[in-house]
Amino acid sequence: VQLQASGGGLVRAGGSLRLSCAASGSILSIIGMGWHRQAPGKQRESVATITSGGRTNYADSLKGRFTISRDNAKNTVYLQMNSLKPEDTGVYYCNADIATTPWEHADYWGQGTQVTVSS
């Protein structure tokens, strides 16, 4: 199983970016998916999560600016980021709780995509 993240880049403050993360491989089902980020010199933090049924959860500080969604048919999770601020700069990682058999599931992580917001 692999997760491939894309969509990062350099954007000015106030701009928008849309991140994508596609899961591939021997996947039976994807239980939950999410985005996390790690700013320079800081610990990784959860940004948003989404269940297979579409229930979402966000970091309190990001509500209203970020939107997580998923396309179950494509095994893909998205993160729409609006009104970006310099403090949103960091490496964004996707993860997914994936079942590969009816009896096994595990947490998988993508490679990370850099988001840089200039002031």
mmCIF file of N, CA and C in Angstrom:
data_model
loop_
_atom_site.group_PDB
_atom_site.id
_atom_site.type_symbol
_atom_site.label_atom_id
_atom_site.label_comp_id
_atom_site.label_asym_id
_atom_site.label_seq_id
_atom_site.Cartn_x
_atom_site.Cartn_y
_atom_site.Cartn_z
ATOM 1 N N VAL A 1 0.851 -1.189 0.000
ATOM 2 C CA VAL A 1 0.000 0.000 0.000
ATOM 3 C C VAL A 1 0.889 1.243 0.000
ATOM 4 N N GLN A 2 0.535 2.195 -0.841
ATOM 5 C CA GLN A 2 1.268 3.462 -0.897
ATOM 6 C C GLN A 2 0.296 4.625 -0.900
ATOM 7 N N LEU A 3 0.722 5.718 -0.273
ATOM 8 C CA LEU A 3 -0.017 6.966 -0.323
ATOM 9 C C LEU A 3 0.865 7.997 -1.008
ATOM 10 N N GLN A 4 0.326 8.622 -2.024
ATOM 11 C CA GLN A 4 1.067 9.615 -2.791
ATOM 12 C C GLN A 4 0.384 10.969 -2.647
ATOM 13 N N ALA A 5 1.097 11.883 -1.990
ATOM 14 C CA ALA A 5 0.559 13.229 -1.787
ATOM 15 C C ALA A 5 1.087 14.179 -2.846
ATOM 16 N N SER A 6 0.255 15.145 -3.199
ATOM 17 C CA SER A 6 0.654 16.148 -4.185
ATOM 18 C C SER A 6 -0.127 17.427 -3.948
ATOM 19 N N GLY A 7 0.299 18.498 -4.622
ATOM 20 C CA GLY A 7 -0.445 19.741 -4.574
ATOM 21 C C GLY A 7 0.190 20.843 -3.760
ATOM 22 N N GLY A 8 1.284 20.546 -3.079
ATOM 23 C CA GLY A 8 1.949 21.582 -2.309
ATOM 24 C C GLY A 8 2.630 22.592 -3.224
ATOM 25 N N GLY A 9 3.131 23.643 -2.610
ATOM 26 C CA GLY A 9 3.824 24.653 -3.394
ATOM 27 C C GLY A 9 3.998 25.930 -2.614
ATOM 28 N N LEU A 10 4.368 26.975 -3.344
ATOM 29 C CA LEU A 10 4.579 28.299 -2.768
ATOM 30 C C LEU A 10 3.397 29.185 -3.122
ATOM 31 N N VAL A 11 2.826 29.825 -2.123
ATOM 32 C CA VAL A 11 1.675 30.696 -2.341
ATOM 33 C C VAL A 11 1.781 31.907 -1.432
ATOM 34 N N ARG A 12 1.214 32.998 -1.842
ATOM 35 C CA ARG A 12 1.212 34.196 -1.013
ATOM 36 C C ARG A 12 0.118 34.117 0.041
ATOM 37 N N ALA A 13 0.330 34.839 1.092
ATOM 38 C CA ALA A 13 -0.671 34.898 2.158
ATOM 39 C C ALA A 13 -2.012 35.328 1.577
ATOM 40 N N GLY A 14 -3.065 34.642 2.002
ATOM 41 C CA GLY A 14 -4.394 34.909 1.481
ATOM 42 C C GLY A 14 -4.781 34.011 0.319
ATOM 43 N N GLY A 15 -3.800 33.300 -0.217
ATOM 44 C CA GLY A 15 -4.056 32.424 -1.345
ATOM 45 C C GLY A 15 -4.606 31.073 -0.926
ATOM 46 N N SER A 16 -4.751 30.197 -1.923
ATOM 47 C CA SER A 16 -5.333 28.870 -1.690
ATOM 48 C C SER A 16 -4.483 27.786 -2.334
ATOM 49 N N LEU A 17 -4.563 26.620 -1.765
ATOM 50 C CA LEU A 17 -3.954 25.429 -2.340
ATOM 51 C C LEU A 17 -4.887 24.254 -2.090
ATOM 52 N N ARG A 18 -4.805 23.290 -2.969
ATOM 53 C CA ARG A 18 -5.565 22.056 -2.783
ATOM 54 C C ARG A 18 -4.600 20.886 -2.817
ATOM 55 N N LEU A 19 -4.538 20.162 -1.728
ATOM 56 C CA LEU A 19 -3.691 18.987 -1.642
ATOM 57 C C LEU A 19 -4.503 17.740 -1.969
ATOM 58 N N SER A 20 -3.831 16.780 -2.577
ATOM 59 C CA SER A 20 -4.451 15.499 -2.885
ATOM 60 C C SER A 20 -3.567 14.381 -2.358
ATOM 61 N N CYS A 21 -4.181 13.290 -2.011
ATOM 62 C CA CYS A 21 -3.432 12.119 -1.555
ATOM 63 C C CYS A 21 -4.179 10.870 -2.016
ATOM 64 N N ALA A 22 -3.529 10.109 -2.873
ATOM 65 C CA ALA A 22 -4.142 8.917 -3.437
ATOM 66 C C ALA A 22 -3.500 7.661 -2.859
ATOM 67 N N ALA A 23 -4.336 6.758 -2.428
ATOM 68 C CA ALA A 23 -3.870 5.471 -1.910
ATOM 69 C C ALA A 23 -3.951 4.435 -3.011
ATOM 70 N N SER A 24 -2.941 3.575 -3.061
ATOM 71 C CA SER A 24 -2.924 2.525 -4.071
ATOM 72 C C SER A 24 -2.335 1.258 -3.474
ATOM 73 N N GLY A 25 -2.578 0.154 -4.156
ATOM 74 C CA GLY A 25 -2.064 -1.116 -3.682
ATOM 75 C C GLY A 25 -3.180 -2.073 -3.331
ATOM 76 N N SER A 26 -2.859 -3.037 -2.493
ATOM 77 C CA SER A 26 -3.814 -4.069 -2.118
ATOM 78 C C SER A 26 -4.725 -3.550 -1.006
ATOM 79 N N ILE A 27 -5.771 -2.852 -1.416
ATOM 80 C CA ILE A 27 -6.668 -2.182 -0.476
ATOM 81 C C ILE A 27 -8.030 -2.857 -0.483
ATOM 82 N N LEU A 28 -8.459 -3.289 0.677
ATOM 83 C CA LEU A 28 -9.802 -3.835 0.799
ATOM 84 C C LEU A 28 -10.791 -2.704 1.082
ATOM 85 N N SER A 29 -10.426 -1.875 2.029
ATOM 86 C CA SER A 29 -11.241 -0.706 2.340
ATOM 87 C C SER A 29 -10.391 0.311 3.087
ATOM 88 N N ILE A 30 -10.810 1.557 3.018
ATOM 89 C CA ILE A 30 -10.130 2.626 3.744
ATOM 90 C C ILE A 30 -11.065 3.129 4.823
ATOM 91 N N ILE A 31 -10.634 3.004 6.053
ATOM 92 C CA ILE A 31 -11.498 3.310 7.191
ATOM 93 C C ILE A 31 -11.526 4.799 7.463
ATOM 94 N N GLY A 32 -10.367 5.386 7.594
ATOM 95 C CA GLY A 32 -10.277 6.823 7.866
ATOM 96 C C GLY A 32 -9.086 7.399 7.140
ATOM 97 N N MET A 33 -9.167 8.688 6.843
ATOM 98 C CA MET A 33 -8.069 9.368 6.177
ATOM 99 C C MET A 33 -7.869 10.715 6.851
ATOM 100 N N GLY A 34 -6.678 11.243 6.714
ATOM 101 C CA GLY A 34 -6.436 12.519 7.375
ATOM 102 C C GLY A 34 -5.215 13.237 6.846
ATOM 103 N N TRP A 35 -5.109 14.463 7.294
ATOM 104 C CA TRP A 35 -3.952 15.304 6.975
ATOM 105 C C TRP A 35 -3.330 15.797 8.278
ATOM 106 N N HIS A 36 -2.010 15.846 8.251
ATOM 107 C CA HIS A 36 -1.240 16.351 9.375
ATOM 108 C C HIS A 36 -0.187 17.295 8.817
ATOM 109 N N ARG A 37 0.380 18.106 9.668
ATOM 110 C CA ARG A 37 1.432 18.993 9.187
ATOM 111 C C ARG A 37 2.510 19.153 10.247
ATOM 112 N N GLN A 38 3.684 19.496 9.755
ATOM 113 C CA GLN A 38 4.808 19.733 10.648
ATOM 114 C C GLN A 38 5.518 21.004 10.205
ATOM 115 N N ALA A 39 5.439 22.000 11.050
ATOM 116 C CA ALA A 39 6.128 23.256 10.777
ATOM 117 C C ALA A 39 7.577 23.132 11.221
ATOM 118 N N PRO A 40 8.449 23.947 10.667
ATOM 119 C CA PRO A 40 9.871 23.891 11.056
ATOM 120 C C PRO A 40 10.049 24.070 12.556
ATOM 121 N N GLY A 41 10.758 23.124 13.167
ATOM 122 C CA GLY A 41 11.036 23.217 14.590
ATOM 123 C C GLY A 41 9.891 22.852 15.497
ATOM 124 N N LYS A 42 8.803 22.360 14.920
ATOM 125 C CA LYS A 42 7.638 22.004 15.730
ATOM 126 C C LYS A 42 7.259 20.548 15.531
ATOM 127 N N GLN A 43 6.430 20.069 16.434
ATOM 128 C CA GLN A 43 5.963 18.695 16.332
ATOM 129 C C GLN A 43 4.855 18.583 15.278
ATOM 130 N N ARG A 44 4.709 17.392 14.753
ATOM 131 C CA ARG A 44 3.642 17.141 13.801
ATOM 132 C C ARG A 44 2.300 17.278 14.515
ATOM 133 N N GLU A 45 1.343 17.917 13.824
ATOM 134 C CA GLU A 45 0.025 18.093 14.415
ATOM 135 C C GLU A 45 -1.051 17.662 13.427
ATOM 136 N N SER A 46 -2.190 17.259 13.975
ATOM 137 C CA SER A 46 -3.309 16.863 13.140
ATOM 138 C C SER A 46 -3.990 18.105 12.581
ATOM 139 N N VAL A 47 -4.310 18.043 11.297
ATOM 140 C CA VAL A 47 -5.006 19.144 10.638
ATOM 141 C C VAL A 47 -6.488 18.826 10.507
ATOM 142 N N ALA A 48 -6.766 17.662 9.928
ATOM 143 C CA ALA A 48 -8.157 17.276 9.705
ATOM 144 C C ALA A 48 -8.230 15.784 9.430
ATOM 145 N N THR A 49 -9.366 15.199 9.779
ATOM 146 C CA THR A 49 -9.604 13.791 9.505
ATOM 147 C C THR A 49 -11.000 13.611 8.937
ATOM 148 N N ILE A 50 -11.180 12.494 8.224
ATOM 149 C CA ILE A 50 -12.477 12.195 7.641
ATOM 150 C C ILE A 50 -12.691 10.690 7.665
ATOM 151 N N THR A 51 -13.878 10.278 8.081
ATOM 152 C CA THR A 51 -14.187 8.851 8.134
ATOM 153 C C THR A 51 -14.697 8.370 6.784
ATOM 154 N N SER A 52 -14.879 7.067 6.678
ATOM 155 C CA SER A 52 -15.391 6.509 5.436
ATOM 156 C C SER A 52 -16.805 7.007 5.139
ATOM 157 N N GLY A 53 -17.519 7.384 6.178
ATOM 158 C CA GLY A 53 -18.870 7.897 6.004
ATOM 159 C C GLY A 53 -18.935 9.390 5.787
ATOM 160 N N GLY A 54 -17.773 10.043 5.814
ATOM 161 C CA GLY A 54 -17.732 11.469 5.530
ATOM 162 C C GLY A 54 -17.743 12.380 6.751
ATOM 163 N N ARG A 55 -17.671 11.807 7.932
ATOM 164 C CA ARG A 55 -17.634 12.648 9.133
ATOM 165 C C ARG A 55 -16.260 13.284 9.242
ATOM 166 N N THR A 56 -16.227 14.574 9.464
ATOM 167 C CA THR A 56 -14.962 15.306 9.494
ATOM 168 C C THR A 56 -14.654 15.867 10.873
ATOM 169 N N ASN A 57 -13.383 16.091 11.078
ATOM 170 C CA ASN A 57 -12.926 16.709 12.317
ATOM 171 C C ASN A 57 -11.738 17.590 11.982
ATOM 172 N N TYR A 58 -11.699 18.785 12.574
ATOM 173 C CA TYR A 58 -10.644 19.736 12.270
ATOM 174 C C TYR A 58 -9.958 20.231 13.533
ATOM 175 N N ALA A 59 -8.708 20.630 13.361
ATOM 176 C CA ALA A 59 -8.038 21.359 14.426
ATOM 177 C C ALA A 59 -8.805 22.662 14.623
ATOM 178 N N ASP A 60 -9.044 23.025 15.860
ATOM 179 C CA ASP A 60 -9.869 24.202 16.160
ATOM 180 C C ASP A 60 -9.375 25.458 15.444
ATOM 181 N N SER A 61 -8.078 25.613 15.350
ATOM 182 C CA SER A 61 -7.510 26.844 14.783
ATOM 183 C C SER A 61 -7.688 26.931 13.269
ATOM 184 N N LEU A 62 -8.101 25.814 12.645
ATOM 185 C CA LEU A 62 -8.191 25.786 11.185
ATOM 186 C C LEU A 62 -9.627 25.745 10.669
ATOM 187 N N LYS A 63 -10.570 25.608 11.566
ATOM 188 C CA LYS A 63 -11.971 25.544 11.145
ATOM 189 C C LYS A 63 -12.352 26.798 10.375
ATOM 190 N N GLY A 64 -13.018 26.562 9.254
ATOM 191 C CA GLY A 64 -13.460 27.691 8.442
ATOM 192 C C GLY A 64 -12.513 28.031 7.313
ATOM 193 N N ARG A 65 -11.248 27.625 7.412
ATOM 194 C CA ARG A 65 -10.291 27.909 6.341
ATOM 195 C C ARG A 65 -9.934 26.655 5.549
ATOM 196 N N PHE A 66 -9.890 25.518 6.220
ATOM 197 C CA PHE A 66 -9.515 24.268 5.576
ATOM 198 C C PHE A 66 -10.729 23.346 5.467
ATOM 199 N N THR A 67 -10.790 22.604 4.376
ATOM 200 C CA THR A 67 -11.866 21.644 4.168
ATOM 201 C C THR A 67 -11.289 20.324 3.682
ATOM 202 N N ILE A 68 -11.592 19.268 4.398
ATOM 203 C CA ILE A 68 -11.154 17.939 3.995
ATOM 204 C C ILE A 68 -12.314 17.223 3.311
ATOM 205 N N SER A 69 -11.989 16.467 2.284
ATOM 206 C CA SER A 69 -13.000 15.686 1.578
ATOM 207 C C SER A 69 -12.326 14.429 1.031
ATOM 208 N N ARG A 70 -13.130 13.501 0.574
ATOM 209 C CA ARG A 70 -12.555 12.285 0.018
ATOM 210 C C ARG A 70 -13.432 11.753 -1.096
ATOM 211 N N ASP A 71 -12.783 11.052 -2.000
ATOM 212 C CA ASP A 71 -13.461 10.366 -3.101
ATOM 213 C C ASP A 71 -13.188 8.881 -2.885
ATOM 214 N N ASN A 72 -14.168 8.180 -2.366
ATOM 215 C CA ASN A 72 -13.959 6.771 -2.036
ATOM 216 C C ASN A 72 -13.690 5.924 -3.275
ATOM 217 N N ALA A 73 -14.273 6.290 -4.386
ATOM 218 C CA ALA A 73 -14.061 5.528 -5.617
ATOM 219 C C ALA A 73 -12.618 5.634 -6.100
ATOM 220 N N LYS A 74 -11.980 6.745 -5.767
ATOM 221 C CA LYS A 74 -10.594 6.966 -6.202
ATOM 222 C C LYS A 74 -9.593 6.752 -5.072
ATOM 223 N N ASN A 75 -10.079 6.360 -3.901
ATOM 224 C CA ASN A 75 -9.192 6.179 -2.737
ATOM 225 C C ASN A 75 -8.340 7.418 -2.501
ATOM 226 N N THR A 76 -8.951 8.557 -2.612
ATOM 227 C CA THR A 76 -8.224 9.816 -2.543
ATOM 228 C C THR A 76 -8.842 10.749 -1.506
ATOM 229 N N VAL A 77 -7.972 11.420 -0.783
ATOM 230 C CA VAL A 77 -8.405 12.433 0.174
ATOM 231 C C VAL A 77 -7.834 13.771 -0.270
ATOM 232 N N TYR A 78 -8.617 14.827 -0.054
ATOM 233 C CA TYR A 78 -8.227 16.164 -0.460
ATOM 234 C C TYR A 78 -8.210 17.099 0.749
ATOM 235 N N LEU A 79 -7.421 18.147 0.626
ATOM 236 C CA LEU A 79 -7.439 19.205 1.626
ATOM 237 C C LEU A 79 -7.443 20.544 0.888
ATOM 238 N N GLN A 80 -8.572 21.215 0.944
ATOM 239 C CA GLN A 80 -8.687 22.545 0.366
ATOM 240 C C GLN A 80 -8.299 23.560 1.426
ATOM 241 N N MET A 81 -7.282 24.354 1.127
ATOM 242 C CA MET A 81 -6.777 25.321 2.093
ATOM 243 C C MET A 81 -6.967 26.725 1.541
ATOM 244 N N ASN A 82 -7.766 27.518 2.222
ATOM 245 C CA ASN A 82 -8.051 28.880 1.808
ATOM 246 C C ASN A 82 -7.520 29.880 2.827
ATOM 247 N N SER A 83 -7.403 31.119 2.396
ATOM 248 C CA SER A 83 -6.933 32.201 3.286
ATOM 249 C C SER A 83 -5.659 31.794 4.017
ATOM 250 N N LEU A 84 -4.722 31.286 3.271
ATOM 251 C CA LEU A 84 -3.500 30.766 3.873
ATOM 252 C C LEU A 84 -2.700 31.858 4.555
ATOM 253 N N LYS A 85 -2.045 31.464 5.629
ATOM 254 C CA LYS A 85 -1.224 32.369 6.434
ATOM 255 C C LYS A 85 0.209 31.846 6.477
ATOM 256 N N PRO A 86 1.176 32.712 6.711
ATOM 257 C CA PRO A 86 2.562 32.235 6.805
ATOM 258 C C PRO A 86 2.736 31.127 7.840
ATOM 259 N N GLU A 87 1.959 31.157 8.884
ATOM 260 C CA GLU A 87 2.086 30.106 9.917
ATOM 261 C C GLU A 87 1.530 28.755 9.464
ATOM 262 N N ASP A 88 0.918 28.703 8.290
ATOM 263 C CA ASP A 88 0.484 27.424 7.719
ATOM 264 C C ASP A 88 1.634 26.715 7.004
ATOM 265 N N THR A 89 2.758 27.371 6.903
ATOM 266 C CA THR A 89 3.923 26.779 6.240
ATOM 267 C C THR A 89 4.372 25.520 6.954
ATOM 268 N N GLY A 90 4.683 24.497 6.164
ATOM 269 C CA GLY A 90 5.167 23.255 6.732
ATOM 270 C C GLY A 90 5.059 22.126 5.729
ATOM 271 N N VAL A 91 5.424 20.959 6.175
ATOM 272 C CA VAL A 91 5.258 19.758 5.364
ATOM 273 C C VAL A 91 3.934 19.113 5.761
ATOM 274 N N TYR A 92 3.118 18.857 4.776
ATOM 275 C CA TYR A 92 1.803 18.269 5.005
ATOM 276 C C TYR A 92 1.842 16.793 4.631
ATOM 277 N N TYR A 93 1.393 15.981 5.565
ATOM 278 C CA TYR A 93 1.388 14.535 5.386
ATOM 279 C C TYR A 93 -0.051 14.016 5.392
ATOM 280 N N CYS A 94 -0.305 13.062 4.528
ATOM 281 C CA CYS A 94 -1.594 12.389 4.592
ATOM 282 C C CYS A 94 -1.387 11.020 5.244
ATOM 283 N N ASN A 95 -2.448 10.537 5.840
ATOM 284 C CA ASN A 95 -2.407 9.179 6.369
ATOM 285 C C ASN A 95 -3.758 8.524 6.188
ATOM 286 N N ALA A 96 -3.760 7.206 6.248
ATOM 287 C CA ALA A 96 -5.005 6.466 6.068
ATOM 288 C C ALA A 96 -4.949 5.168 6.850
ATOM 289 N N ASP A 97 -6.050 4.844 7.461
ATOM 290 C CA ASP A 97 -6.220 3.560 8.151
ATOM 291 C C ASP A 97 -6.834 2.620 7.128
ATOM 292 N N ILE A 98 -6.030 1.665 6.661
ATOM 293 C CA ILE A 98 -6.417 0.843 5.512
ATOM 294 C C ILE A 98 -6.495 -0.619 5.896
ATOM 295 N N ALA A 99 -7.593 -1.233 5.510
ATOM 296 C CA ALA A 99 -7.751 -2.670 5.695
ATOM 297 C C ALA A 99 -7.289 -3.371 4.416
ATOM 298 N N THR A 100 -6.363 -4.305 4.577
ATOM 299 C CA THR A 100 -5.862 -5.065 3.426
ATOM 300 C C THR A 100 -6.476 -6.460 3.358
ATOM 301 N N THR A 101 -7.005 -6.927 4.480
ATOM 302 C CA THR A 101 -7.754 -8.172 4.552
ATOM 303 C C THR A 101 -8.917 -7.937 5.518
ATOM 304 N N PRO A 102 -9.868 -8.852 5.605
ATOM 305 C CA PRO A 102 -10.962 -8.660 6.578
ATOM 306 C C PRO A 102 -10.489 -8.651 8.026
ATOM 307 N N TRP A 103 -9.242 -9.088 8.259
ATOM 308 C CA TRP A 103 -8.769 -9.209 9.630
ATOM 309 C C TRP A 103 -7.617 -8.260 9.963
ATOM 310 N N GLU A 104 -7.117 -7.550 8.961
ATOM 311 C CA GLU A 104 -5.945 -6.715 9.190
ATOM 312 C C GLU A 104 -6.152 -5.300 8.672
ATOM 313 N N HIS A 105 -5.751 -4.336 9.484
ATOM 314 C CA HIS A 105 -5.702 -2.963 9.010
ATOM 315 C C HIS A 105 -4.522 -2.277 9.677
ATOM 316 N N ALA A 106 -4.021 -1.276 9.039
ATOM 317 C CA ALA A 106 -2.855 -0.574 9.548
ATOM 318 C C ALA A 106 -2.894 0.881 9.097
ATOM 319 N N ASP A 107 -2.084 1.674 9.749
ATOM 320 C CA ASP A 107 -1.987 3.099 9.439
ATOM 321 C C ASP A 107 -0.835 3.315 8.462
ATOM 322 N N TYR A 108 -1.138 3.949 7.343
ATOM 323 C CA TYR A 108 -0.133 4.221 6.329
ATOM 324 C C TYR A 108 0.032 5.735 6.168
ATOM 325 N N TRP A 109 1.252 6.144 5.805
ATOM 326 C CA TRP A 109 1.557 7.570 5.661
ATOM 327 C C TRP A 109 2.127 7.881 4.286
ATOM 328 N N GLY A 110 1.771 9.036 3.778
ATOM 329 C CA GLY A 110 2.359 9.516 2.545
ATOM 330 C C GLY A 110 3.709 10.161 2.815
ATOM 331 N N GLN A 111 4.361 10.592 1.754
ATOM 332 C CA GLN A 111 5.726 11.091 1.860
ATOM 333 C C GLN A 111 5.803 12.555 2.267
ATOM 334 N N GLY A 112 4.693 13.257 2.264
ATOM 335 C CA GLY A 112 4.724 14.661 2.639
ATOM 336 C C GLY A 112 4.851 15.570 1.434
ATOM 337 N N THR A 113 4.190 16.692 1.502
ATOM 338 C CA THR A 113 4.287 17.700 0.447
ATOM 339 C C THR A 113 4.478 19.066 1.106
ATOM 340 N N GLN A 114 5.418 19.832 0.582
ATOM 341 C CA GLN A 114 5.786 21.103 1.204
ATOM 342 C C GLN A 114 4.799 22.206 0.822
ATOM 343 N N VAL A 115 4.341 22.925 1.829
ATOM 344 C CA VAL A 115 3.507 24.104 1.624
ATOM 345 C C VAL A 115 4.247 25.294 2.223
ATOM 346 N N THR A 116 4.473 26.300 1.409
ATOM 347 C CA THR A 116 5.156 27.499 1.872
ATOM 348 C C THR A 116 4.283 28.715 1.580
ATOM 349 N N VAL A 117 3.970 29.467 2.622
ATOM 350 C CA VAL A 117 3.123 30.644 2.474
ATOM 351 C C VAL A 117 3.974 31.877 2.771
ATOM 352 N N SER A 118 4.118 32.725 1.779
ATOM 353 C CA SER A 118 4.927 33.933 1.950
ATOM 354 C C SER A 118 4.049 35.100 2.396
ATOM 355 N N SER A 119 4.647 35.985 3.150
ATOM 356 C CA SER A 119 3.887 37.137 3.658
ATOM 357 C C SER A 119 3.894 38.291 2.680
#
